[in-house]
Amino acid sequence: MDSPTMAQNTFSVIEKEINQWWKVMVEEEMASAIDLEKKIAIEKNRYHEDIPSITVICDGGWSKRSHKHSYNALGGVAVVIGAETKKILHIGIRNKYCYICNRCNSLGITPKDHECFKNWTESSQSMESDIIVEGFLKANDFGVRYMHFIADGDSSIHAQIMERVPVWGKFVQKMECANHITKCLRGNLENLVNENPSYKGKGKLCKRTRIRIVSAVRCSIRRRSSEKNKTLAIKNLEHDIRNTTSHIYGDHTRCNEDFCKVKQTLDKNHSNGAQTDAVDDNDDDNGDDDIFLQQSEMWTQGTSLQAQEQSRGSYMLSNSDLQSGMRQDLALLLNNVARKARSLLGNFTTNLAECWMHMRTKFDGGKILNHCNRGSWHTRCYATALRFNKGPTWSPNVWEQATESTPGAYFEKLYEQRKQCINNNNTTKDKCTIKTKPMEKKDVINKRIKYQESKTTLWKRIFAGRNRYCV
């Protein structure tokens, strides 16, 4: 278009002003969300020492991709979400860097008065627990207590809450995220196979078997969570998890009848003629080059309701396929999960917090760019909080509240179209899913391309020979 762009200083001034608007709006939204959670707790008669008790979902994230490596992000953020209202009750942002301070230190001069966004000097890993504890401490200002919180497997958060929150912190109970538990189990199974290559192969701990073990554990958590007798459900869940290895490898003598389909059929027919839903156990451990596809599969493989129900049936394995060392290693992993049966009961997940983290990556460019030099990191986190609490049309609403003026027609139309697009996508999800063609691997694609090229070359030679004879 050959038009001049906005200067960096102008952009920074506008961004700073917007940051102040959004920060005020976020605080107002969180206060109203806490009041609504408090009313719901009073209506449902949930109290702790005559103070309304609330269940929350907690999770944290960082400004750069650091999954299982390089925990050195400059910025971190964590949220506390109400389980009833599904809105953010607290958001905390940490930053380990300030461009002005760092520049002045490198030049050996004293920095001038400025708004410093550096508010953290400790490790990046400790940001999440500090922010969540801060949210629990601020709950006292609103006359509520977060007595139950749902989080992933990070045990340091619970320990920090019990230590730093006075009076009622030691009574807070943590509920484990079922998705994170099964994902960690799958990761431990993958590490077990990599450390013991003899476990690989048909009839052993192949990929299909590992997925089926995870599916059986996830199915047991889901089914036991729906039982009314919680004490009995905890015992049954603990037994189901520990018995997973025997169930998968064909030994159904100790299976609970209400879980194992094979046991149900055997007891009904008094014979071994039970119908099975056995599947092939060929090992397909060929690694994928795409790390993002691997991470996605760790979350999705074996988690569908169909896969969970199939895990209750029979499998083309026998108890003789189990090596003594493999049985002991599997028992050790499953015992670690079974110890958390009490906190797993309820089938809780941190999906709301994961949804917020997904929204945030859209605002900060997918963690590709560094926004932690000044206040851009804070601004984008505030924007995500408003989007999460107010919905798809958040921006026109915030504009109207901050400026006390009506936004333009095209501005409102844009966000209405986005809202309609989201509604259409949600409607489409309810329809029957169409089975997509599996992705071809690189070696298969290269073979197909070479075959097509050779076929084309052959036809060219044939036509060239015909033309020569015709002449």
Tab-separated table of C-alpha atoms in Angstrom, residues 4-466:
chain	number	residue	atom	x	y	z
A	4	PRO	CA	4.110	4.734	6.464
A	5	THR	CA	3.944	2.405	9.460
A	6	MET	CA	3.447	3.381	13.083
A	7	ALA	CA	6.591	4.377	14.953
A	8	GLN	CA	7.749	2.133	17.790
A	9	ASN	CA	7.421	4.907	20.382
A	10	THR	CA	3.853	5.631	19.284
A	11	PHE	CA	2.964	1.945	19.491
A	12	SER	CA	4.489	1.682	22.984
A	13	VAL	CA	2.514	4.686	24.250
A	14	ILE	CA	-0.772	3.272	22.910
A	15	GLU	CA	0.011	-0.191	24.269
A	16	LYS	CA	0.750	1.257	27.714
A	17	GLU	CA	-2.586	3.087	27.780
A	18	ILE	CA	-4.464	-0.032	26.671
A	19	ASN	CA	-2.625	-2.021	29.350
A	20	GLN	CA	-4.006	0.270	32.049
A	21	TRP	CA	-7.553	-0.022	30.662
A	22	TRP	CA	-7.452	-3.797	30.481
A	23	LYS	CA	-5.868	-4.199	33.916
A	24	VAL	CA	-8.724	-2.272	35.555
A	25	MET	CA	-11.306	-4.262	33.585
A	26	VAL	CA	-9.718	-7.576	34.557
A	27	GLU	CA	-9.788	-6.694	38.253
A	28	GLU	CA	-13.463	-5.738	38.018
A	29	GLU	CA	-14.315	-8.945	36.152
A	30	MET	CA	-12.497	-11.118	38.687
A	31	ALA	CA	-14.214	-9.401	41.624
A	32	SER	CA	-17.658	-9.964	40.101
A	33	ALA	CA	-16.786	-13.603	39.317
A	34	ILE	CA	-15.742	-14.216	42.942
A	35	ASP	CA	-19.005	-12.678	44.183
A	36	LEU	CA	-20.951	-15.004	41.886
A	37	GLU	CA	-18.962	-18.033	43.088
A	38	LYS	CA	-19.663	-16.965	46.666
A	39	LYS	CA	-23.418	-16.819	46.027
A	40	ILE	CA	-23.390	-20.283	44.466
A	41	ALA	CA	-21.445	-21.697	47.426
A	42	ILE	CA	-23.979	-20.209	49.851
A	43	GLU	CA	-26.906	-21.618	47.848
A	44	LYS	CA	-25.327	-25.098	47.844
A	45	ASN	CA	-24.472	-24.828	51.560
A	46	ARG	CA	-20.723	-25.222	51.092
A	47	TYR	CA	-18.874	-23.770	54.073
A	48	HIS	CA	-15.616	-24.144	55.943
A	49	GLU	CA	-15.762	-22.705	59.437
A	50	ASP	CA	-18.845	-20.651	58.465
A	51	ILE	CA	-17.042	-19.151	55.433
A	52	PRO	CA	-18.159	-20.027	51.862
A	53	SER	CA	-15.975	-22.755	50.348
A	54	ILE	CA	-15.142	-22.730	46.634
A	55	THR	CA	-13.617	-25.293	44.280
A	56	VAL	CA	-11.107	-23.833	41.818
A	57	ILE	CA	-8.972	-24.973	38.888
A	58	CYS	CA	-5.328	-23.864	38.852
A	59	ASP	CA	-2.627	-23.974	36.205
A	60	GLY	CA	0.344	-21.979	35.005
A	61	GLY	CA	2.304	-21.357	31.829
A	62	TRP	CA	5.364	-19.593	30.507
A	63	SER	CA	6.296	-17.198	27.731
A	64	LYS	CA	8.311	-19.779	25.787
A	65	ARG	CA	7.971	-23.446	24.971
A	66	SER	CA	9.735	-25.345	27.745
A	67	HIS	CA	8.035	-28.748	27.955
A	68	LYS	CA	10.535	-31.088	29.648
A	69	HIS	CA	13.478	-28.841	28.735
A	70	SER	CA	15.015	-25.348	29.259
A	71	TYR	CA	12.960	-24.038	32.177
A	72	ASN	CA	14.344	-20.517	31.757
A	73	ALA	CA	11.445	-18.451	30.416
A	74	LEU	CA	11.551	-14.722	31.165
A	75	GLY	CA	7.813	-14.523	31.822
A	76	GLY	CA	5.244	-16.683	33.570
A	77	VAL	CA	1.509	-16.536	34.230
A	78	ALA	CA	-0.961	-18.579	36.284
A	79	VAL	CA	-4.731	-18.481	36.705
A	80	VAL	CA	-7.275	-19.553	39.310
A	81	ILE	CA	-10.625	-20.421	37.677
A	82	GLY	CA	-13.920	-21.006	39.471
A	83	ALA	CA	-15.303	-24.485	38.855
A	84	GLU	CA	-18.934	-23.285	38.965
A	85	THR	CA	-18.797	-20.013	37.007
A	86	LYS	CA	-15.935	-21.163	34.733
A	87	LYS	CA	-14.456	-17.673	35.005
A	88	ILE	CA	-11.059	-16.421	36.121
A	89	LEU	CA	-10.961	-15.473	39.800
A	90	HIS	CA	-7.286	-14.543	39.931
A	91	ILE	CA	-4.488	-13.977	37.426
A	92	GLY	CA	-0.865	-13.330	38.288
A	93	ILE	CA	1.947	-12.336	35.924
A	94	ARG	CA	5.672	-12.597	36.588
A	95	ASN	CA	8.528	-11.081	34.580
A	96	LYS	CA	12.264	-11.548	35.116
A	97	TYR	CA	13.412	-8.873	32.677
A	98	CYS	CA	13.159	-5.128	32.129
A	99	TYR	CA	14.755	-3.669	29.017
A	100	ILE	CA	15.528	-0.253	30.537
A	101	CYS	CA	17.087	-1.667	33.713
A	102	ASN	CA	19.144	-4.209	31.774
A	103	ARG	CA	20.349	-1.593	29.295
A	104	CYS	CA	21.417	0.820	32.031
A	105	ASN	CA	23.205	-1.930	33.946
A	106	SER	CA	25.173	-2.920	30.861
A	107	LEU	CA	26.203	0.728	30.342
A	108	GLY	CA	27.024	1.195	34.013
A	109	ILE	CA	24.600	4.053	34.581
A	110	THR	CA	21.688	4.594	36.949
A	111	PRO	CA	18.311	4.043	35.244
A	112	LYS	CA	15.925	6.972	35.186
A	113	ASP	CA	12.482	6.825	36.745
A	114	HIS	CA	10.341	4.440	34.724
A	115	GLU	CA	7.644	1.810	35.100
A	116	CYS	CA	9.646	-1.347	35.737
A	117	PHE	CA	7.932	-4.594	34.758
A	118	LYS	CA	10.519	-6.836	36.401
A	119	ASN	CA	8.802	-8.386	39.419
A	120	TRP	CA	10.564	-11.735	39.805
A	121	THR	CA	14.155	-12.742	40.547
A	122	GLU	CA	13.855	-16.447	41.419
A	123	SER	CA	13.637	-19.462	39.106
A	124	SER	CA	11.059	-19.640	36.336
A	125	GLN	CA	9.680	-22.923	37.681
A	126	SER	CA	8.665	-21.307	40.981
A	127	MET	CA	6.499	-18.657	39.283
A	128	GLU	CA	3.408	-20.873	39.072
A	129	SER	CA	3.258	-21.846	42.744
A	130	ASP	CA	3.893	-18.266	43.906
A	131	ILE	CA	1.051	-16.872	41.773
A	132	ILE	CA	-1.442	-19.526	42.878
A	133	VAL	CA	-0.567	-19.003	46.552
A	134	GLU	CA	-1.068	-15.266	45.973
A	135	GLY	CA	-4.566	-16.009	44.664
A	136	PHE	CA	-5.381	-18.118	47.726
A	137	LEU	CA	-4.192	-15.340	50.043
A	138	LYS	CA	-6.347	-12.758	48.253
A	139	ALA	CA	-9.423	-14.967	48.725
A	140	ASN	CA	-9.604	-13.720	52.323
A	141	ASP	CA	-10.260	-10.176	51.048
A	142	PHE	CA	-13.474	-11.386	49.386
A	143	GLY	CA	-14.702	-13.509	52.289
A	144	VAL	CA	-14.239	-16.902	50.601
A	145	ARG	CA	-11.899	-19.867	50.872
A	146	TYR	CA	-10.593	-22.120	48.108
A	147	MET	CA	-10.850	-25.408	50.013
A	148	HIS	CA	-10.595	-27.692	46.955
A	149	PHE	CA	-8.418	-27.089	43.926
A	150	ILE	CA	-7.901	-29.126	40.765
A	151	ALA	CA	-4.391	-29.117	39.326
A	152	ASP	CA	-1.861	-31.277	37.510
A	153	GLY	CA	0.715	-33.520	39.155
A	154	ASP	CA	2.904	-30.689	40.515
A	155	SER	CA	3.013	-31.413	44.257
A	156	SER	CA	4.928	-28.229	45.143
A	157	ILE	CA	1.799	-26.081	44.759
A	158	HIS	CA	-0.124	-27.982	47.428
A	159	ALA	CA	2.862	-27.888	49.772
A	160	GLN	CA	3.236	-24.127	49.292
A	161	ILE	CA	-0.473	-23.547	49.979
A	162	MET	CA	-0.384	-25.590	53.176
A	163	GLU	CA	2.740	-23.760	54.341
A	164	ARG	CA	2.030	-20.141	53.359
A	165	VAL	CA	-1.759	-19.749	53.629
A	166	PRO	CA	-2.534	-19.111	57.323
A	167	VAL	CA	-5.370	-20.679	59.360
A	168	TRP	CA	-7.107	-22.688	56.628
A	169	GLY	CA	-4.291	-23.549	54.211
A	170	LYS	CA	-3.516	-26.869	55.907
A	171	PHE	CA	-7.099	-28.043	55.289
A	172	VAL	CA	-7.031	-27.417	51.516
A	173	GLN	CA	-7.504	-30.601	49.474
A	174	LYS	CA	-6.019	-31.179	46.058
A	175	MET	CA	-7.908	-33.055	43.325
A	176	GLU	CA	-5.764	-34.599	40.599
A	177	CYS	CA	-6.413	-33.934	36.910
A	178	ALA	CA	-7.290	-37.304	35.360
A	179	ASN	CA	-5.907	-36.262	31.968
A	180	HIS	CA	-2.500	-35.349	33.388
A	181	ILE	CA	-2.326	-38.559	35.419
A	182	THR	CA	-2.943	-40.754	32.376
A	183	LYS	CA	-0.587	-38.679	30.247
A	184	CYS	CA	2.187	-39.088	32.817
A	185	LEU	CA	1.462	-42.827	32.935
A	186	ARG	CA	1.793	-43.014	29.152
A	187	GLY	CA	5.066	-41.091	29.311
A	188	ASN	CA	6.422	-43.442	31.977
A	189	LEU	CA	5.440	-46.440	29.849
A	190	GLU	CA	7.297	-44.970	26.875
A	191	ASN	CA	10.391	-44.403	29.019
A	192	LEU	CA	10.133	-47.949	30.367
A	193	VAL	CA	10.175	-49.420	26.858
A	194	ASN	CA	13.038	-47.181	25.745
A	195	GLU	CA	15.127	-48.210	28.754
A	196	ASN	CA	14.299	-51.916	28.230
A	197	PRO	CA	14.328	-52.783	24.496
A	198	SER	CA	13.534	-56.418	25.332
A	199	TYR	CA	10.008	-55.313	26.294
A	200	LYS	CA	9.249	-54.385	22.688
A	201	GLY	CA	7.678	-56.721	20.178
A	202	LYS	CA	4.547	-58.711	19.533
A	203	GLY	CA	2.968	-60.140	22.672
A	204	LYS	CA	4.950	-57.836	24.926
A	205	LEU	CA	4.655	-54.174	25.822
A	206	CYS	CA	4.053	-52.914	22.273
A	207	LYS	CA	2.503	-49.553	21.455
A	208	ARG	CA	-1.065	-50.878	21.275
A	209	THR	CA	-0.664	-52.525	24.670
A	210	ARG	CA	0.663	-49.334	26.230
A	211	ILE	CA	-2.278	-47.361	24.865
A	212	ARG	CA	-4.699	-50.014	26.115
A	213	ILE	CA	-3.232	-49.851	29.640
A	214	VAL	CA	-3.757	-46.086	29.701
A	215	SER	CA	-7.309	-46.508	28.353
A	216	ALA	CA	-8.157	-49.032	31.068
A	217	VAL	CA	-6.946	-46.690	33.825
A	218	ARG	CA	-8.829	-43.737	32.333
A	219	CYS	CA	-12.006	-45.813	31.965
A	220	SER	CA	-11.800	-46.974	35.569
A	221	ILE	CA	-11.487	-43.378	36.808
A	222	ARG	CA	-14.513	-42.319	34.772
A	223	ARG	CA	-16.737	-45.222	35.850
A	224	ARG	CA	-15.863	-45.181	39.561
A	225	SER	CA	-16.443	-41.419	39.738
A	226	SER	CA	-20.131	-41.944	38.966
A	227	GLU	CA	-20.719	-44.281	41.937
A	228	LYS	CA	-22.593	-42.933	44.964
A	229	ASN	CA	-20.758	-44.880	47.673
A	230	LYS	CA	-17.480	-42.931	47.628
A	231	THR	CA	-15.666	-45.113	50.167
A	232	LEU	CA	-16.349	-48.270	48.160
A	233	ALA	CA	-15.605	-46.447	44.903
A	234	ILE	CA	-12.129	-45.468	46.132
A	235	LYS	CA	-11.343	-49.087	47.043
A	236	ASN	CA	-12.640	-50.371	43.704
A	237	LEU	CA	-10.715	-47.717	41.767
A	238	GLU	CA	-7.507	-48.574	43.573
A	239	HIS	CA	-8.059	-52.281	42.868
A	240	ASP	CA	-8.913	-51.691	39.187
A	241	ILE	CA	-5.745	-49.664	38.617
A	242	ARG	CA	-3.470	-52.214	40.306
A	243	ASN	CA	-5.177	-55.075	38.447
A	244	THR	CA	-4.765	-53.429	35.019
A	245	THR	CA	-1.753	-55.545	34.030
A	246	SER	CA	-3.515	-58.835	34.769
A	247	HIS	CA	-6.671	-57.641	32.982
A	248	ILE	CA	-4.813	-56.605	29.832
A	249	TYR	CA	-2.797	-59.849	29.703
A	250	GLY	CA	-5.838	-62.127	29.971
A	251	ASP	CA	-5.955	-62.993	33.688
A	252	HIS	CA	-9.496	-61.983	34.733
A	253	THR	CA	-9.724	-63.933	37.991
A	254	ARG	CA	-9.371	-60.800	40.141
A	255	CYS	CA	-11.259	-58.385	37.884
A	256	ASN	CA	-14.328	-56.632	39.244
A	257	GLU	CA	-17.430	-57.876	37.455
A	258	ASP	CA	-18.893	-54.397	36.999
A	259	PHE	CA	-15.753	-53.312	35.107
A	260	CYS	CA	-14.477	-56.338	33.175
A	261	LYS	CA	-16.679	-57.394	30.250
A	262	VAL	CA	-14.964	-60.777	30.016
A	263	LYS	CA	-15.731	-61.509	33.677
A	264	GLN	CA	-19.370	-60.543	33.098
A	265	THR	CA	-19.681	-62.931	30.148
A	266	LEU	CA	-17.890	-65.765	31.932
A	267	ASP	CA	-20.112	-65.487	34.980
A	268	LYS	CA	-23.200	-65.352	32.783
A	269	ASN	CA	-22.411	-68.299	30.529
A	270	HIS	CA	-20.230	-70.367	32.943
A	271	SER	CA	-17.952	-71.064	30.024
A	272	ASN	CA	-15.022	-69.653	28.085
A	273	GLY	CA	-17.076	-68.826	24.999
A	274	ALA	CA	-17.204	-65.119	25.668
A	275	GLN	CA	-17.180	-62.768	22.745
A	276	THR	CA	-14.121	-60.581	22.733
A	277	ASP	CA	-13.203	-57.344	21.115
A	278	ALA	CA	-9.585	-58.386	20.732
A	279	VAL	CA	-7.353	-56.344	18.512
A	280	ASP	CA	-4.077	-57.034	16.809
A	281	ASP	CA	-1.027	-56.400	18.958
A	282	ASN	CA	1.514	-55.882	16.191
A	283	ASP	CA	4.173	-53.450	17.317
A	284	ASP	CA	4.175	-50.193	15.375
A	285	ASP	CA	6.784	-48.313	17.401
A	286	ASN	CA	8.233	-46.544	14.381
A	287	GLY	CA	8.955	-43.060	15.658
A	288	ASP	CA	7.406	-39.991	14.130
A	289	ASP	CA	9.694	-37.145	13.131
A	290	ASP	CA	7.108	-34.527	14.096
A	291	ILE	CA	7.511	-33.726	17.810
A	292	PHE	CA	4.227	-31.795	17.850
A	293	LEU	CA	2.383	-34.858	16.528
A	294	GLN	CA	3.990	-36.982	19.244
A	295	GLN	CA	2.872	-34.603	21.992
A	296	SER	CA	-0.646	-34.488	20.554
A	297	GLU	CA	-0.851	-38.285	20.439
A	298	MET	CA	0.246	-38.512	24.076
A	299	TRP	CA	-2.928	-36.611	24.987
A	300	THR	CA	-5.388	-38.188	22.565
A	301	GLN	CA	-4.442	-41.839	21.974
A	302	GLY	CA	-6.603	-44.164	24.040
A	303	THR	CA	-8.638	-41.403	25.684
A	304	SER	CA	-11.835	-41.601	23.635
A	305	LEU	CA	-14.916	-43.233	25.141
A	306	GLN	CA	-14.758	-45.967	22.503
A	307	ALA	CA	-11.149	-46.793	23.392
A	308	GLN	CA	-11.978	-46.778	27.098
A	309	GLU	CA	-14.879	-49.198	26.630
A	310	GLN	CA	-12.752	-51.470	24.433
A	311	SER	CA	-10.165	-51.661	27.212
A	312	ARG	CA	-12.773	-53.416	29.384
A	313	GLY	CA	-12.859	-56.366	26.994
A	314	SER	CA	-10.431	-59.118	26.063
A	315	TYR	CA	-7.096	-58.705	24.326
A	316	MET	CA	-4.954	-61.039	22.218
A	317	LEU	CA	-2.395	-61.516	24.994
A	318	SER	CA	-1.833	-64.213	27.595
A	319	ASN	CA	-0.373	-64.125	31.060
A	320	SER	CA	2.607	-66.151	29.829
A	321	ASP	CA	3.688	-63.199	27.669
A	322	LEU	CA	4.575	-61.244	30.803
A	323	GLN	CA	8.217	-61.290	31.794
A	324	SER	CA	8.920	-61.229	35.516
A	325	GLY	CA	10.802	-57.951	35.294
A	326	MET	CA	8.132	-56.386	33.103
A	327	ARG	CA	5.373	-57.300	35.573
A	328	GLN	CA	7.307	-55.711	38.427
A	329	ASP	CA	7.998	-52.530	36.469
A	330	LEU	CA	4.344	-52.188	35.455
A	331	ALA	CA	3.202	-52.824	39.023
A	332	LEU	CA	5.478	-50.035	40.250
A	333	LEU	CA	4.010	-47.521	37.778
A	334	LEU	CA	0.405	-48.532	38.452
A	335	ASN	CA	0.890	-48.448	42.226
A	336	ASN	CA	1.988	-44.824	41.970
A	337	VAL	CA	-1.302	-44.027	40.222
A	338	ALA	CA	-3.394	-46.164	42.599
A	339	ARG	CA	-2.107	-44.217	45.612
A	340	LYS	CA	-3.901	-41.162	44.221
A	341	ALA	CA	-7.266	-42.931	43.919
A	342	ARG	CA	-8.928	-40.694	46.510
A	343	SER	CA	-7.973	-37.473	44.693
A	344	LEU	CA	-8.793	-38.975	41.281
A	345	LEU	CA	-12.363	-39.833	42.248
A	346	GLY	CA	-14.583	-37.279	40.539
A	347	ASN	CA	-12.981	-37.448	37.079
A	348	PHE	CA	-11.769	-33.858	37.383
A	349	THR	CA	-9.739	-32.168	34.651
A	350	THR	CA	-7.955	-28.860	34.133
A	351	ASN	CA	-9.437	-28.446	30.659
A	352	LEU	CA	-10.667	-24.922	31.453
A	353	ALA	CA	-7.167	-23.791	32.381
A	354	GLU	CA	-5.713	-25.506	29.319
A	355	CYS	CA	-8.306	-23.689	27.210
A	356	TRP	CA	-7.139	-20.364	28.659
A	357	MET	CA	-3.510	-21.227	27.910
A	358	HIS	CA	-4.488	-22.020	24.332
A	359	MET	CA	-6.181	-18.630	24.023
A	360	ARG	CA	-3.097	-16.897	25.381
A	361	THR	CA	-0.827	-18.410	22.747
A	362	LYS	CA	-3.049	-16.807	20.111
A	363	PHE	CA	-2.514	-13.392	21.704
A	364	ASP	CA	1.277	-13.710	22.071
A	365	GLY	CA	1.934	-15.225	18.644
A	366	GLY	CA	2.323	-18.858	19.638
A	367	LYS	CA	5.270	-18.264	22.006
A	368	ILE	CA	7.509	-17.496	19.039
A	369	LEU	CA	8.294	-13.842	19.807
A	370	ASN	CA	9.704	-12.413	23.032
A	371	HIS	CA	7.184	-9.997	24.592
A	372	CYS	CA	8.877	-9.787	28.009
A	373	ASN	CA	11.153	-6.786	27.389
A	374	ARG	CA	8.549	-4.309	28.615
A	375	GLY	CA	4.813	-4.475	29.367
A	376	SER	CA	3.650	-6.313	26.254
A	377	TRP	CA	3.637	-9.653	28.114
A	378	HIS	CA	1.323	-8.239	30.799
A	379	THR	CA	-0.985	-6.636	28.227
A	380	ARG	CA	-1.498	-9.839	26.260
A	381	CYS	CA	-2.231	-11.849	29.411
A	382	TYR	CA	-4.849	-9.279	30.478
A	383	ALA	CA	-6.426	-9.440	27.020
A	384	THR	CA	-6.702	-13.225	27.252
A	385	ALA	CA	-8.347	-12.976	30.674
A	386	LEU	CA	-10.967	-10.578	29.294
A	387	ARG	CA	-11.558	-12.825	26.291
A	388	PHE	CA	-12.035	-15.818	28.595
A	389	ASN	CA	-14.460	-14.106	30.995
A	390	LYS	CA	-16.446	-11.961	28.562
A	391	GLY	CA	-16.619	-14.255	25.552
A	392	PRO	CA	-15.930	-13.729	21.826
A	393	THR	CA	-17.314	-10.150	21.768
A	394	TRP	CA	-15.042	-9.016	24.606
A	395	SER	CA	-13.231	-6.237	22.745
A	396	PRO	CA	-16.276	-4.067	21.835
A	397	ASN	CA	-17.594	-4.444	25.399
A	398	VAL	CA	-14.283	-3.382	26.930
A	399	TRP	CA	-14.021	-0.467	24.493
A	400	GLU	CA	-17.450	0.772	25.493
A	401	GLN	CA	-16.697	0.500	29.227
A	402	ALA	CA	-13.256	2.115	29.013
A	403	THR	CA	-14.035	4.994	26.641
A	404	GLU	CA	-17.756	5.418	27.433
A	405	SER	CA	-18.425	5.531	23.703
A	406	THR	CA	-19.916	3.121	21.193
A	407	PRO	CA	-17.408	1.272	18.984
A	408	GLY	CA	-17.710	1.483	15.222
A	409	ALA	CA	-20.149	-0.637	13.249
A	410	TYR	CA	-17.403	-2.517	11.388
A	411	PHE	CA	-15.617	-3.217	14.674
A	412	GLU	CA	-18.735	-4.772	16.189
A	413	LYS	CA	-19.490	-6.648	12.973
A	414	LEU	CA	-16.037	-8.252	13.012
A	415	TYR	CA	-16.499	-9.718	16.490
A	416	GLU	CA	-20.054	-10.811	15.766
A	417	GLN	CA	-18.726	-12.761	12.790
A	418	ARG	CA	-16.106	-14.390	15.005
A	419	LYS	CA	-18.777	-15.324	17.533
A	420	GLN	CA	-20.935	-16.833	14.785
A	421	CYS	CA	-17.952	-18.788	13.488
A	422	ILE	CA	-17.373	-20.291	16.948
A	423	ASN	CA	-21.059	-21.232	17.242
A	424	ASN	CA	-20.937	-22.909	13.828
A	425	ASN	CA	-17.856	-24.902	14.824
A	426	ASN	CA	-19.517	-26.038	18.057
A	427	THR	CA	-22.580	-27.140	16.091
A	428	THR	CA	-20.404	-29.115	13.686
A	429	LYS	CA	-18.701	-30.949	16.563
A	430	ASP	CA	-22.027	-32.525	17.535
A	431	LYS	CA	-22.319	-34.241	14.152
A	432	CYS	CA	-20.916	-37.680	13.429
A	433	THR	CA	-17.207	-37.482	12.788
A	434	ILE	CA	-15.944	-38.607	9.409
A	435	LYS	CA	-13.008	-40.986	9.541
A	436	THR	CA	-10.095	-39.144	8.014
A	437	LYS	CA	-7.369	-40.734	5.978
A	438	PRO	CA	-4.293	-41.406	8.146
A	439	MET	CA	-1.238	-39.278	7.473
A	440	GLU	CA	1.340	-40.898	5.245
A	441	LYS	CA	4.884	-41.062	6.506
A	442	LYS	CA	7.801	-39.576	4.600
A	443	ASP	CA	9.182	-42.872	3.287
A	444	VAL	CA	5.745	-43.874	1.950
A	445	ILE	CA	5.315	-40.489	0.275
A	446	ASN	CA	8.774	-40.700	-1.341
A	447	LYS	CA	8.059	-44.207	-2.674
A	448	ARG	CA	4.747	-43.053	-4.156
A	449	ILE	CA	6.400	-40.039	-5.807
A	450	LYS	CA	9.184	-42.182	-7.289
A	451	TYR	CA	6.606	-44.662	-8.610
A	452	GLN	CA	4.615	-41.888	-10.289
A	453	GLU	CA	7.780	-40.391	-11.791
A	454	SER	CA	8.902	-43.757	-13.157
A	455	LYS	CA	5.415	-44.391	-14.556
A	456	THR	CA	5.426	-41.003	-16.296
A	457	THR	CA	8.901	-41.646	-17.718
A	458	LEU	CA	7.798	-45.046	-19.055
A	459	TRP	CA	4.803	-43.557	-20.874
A	460	LYS	CA	7.010	-40.847	-22.382
A	461	ARG	CA	9.344	-43.514	-23.773
A	462	ILE	CA	6.413	-45.471	-25.223
A	463	PHE	CA	4.985	-42.415	-26.967
A	464	ALA	CA	8.444	-41.431	-28.209
A	465	GLY	CA	8.866	-44.898	-29.743
A	466	ARG	CA	5.446	-44.725	-31.438
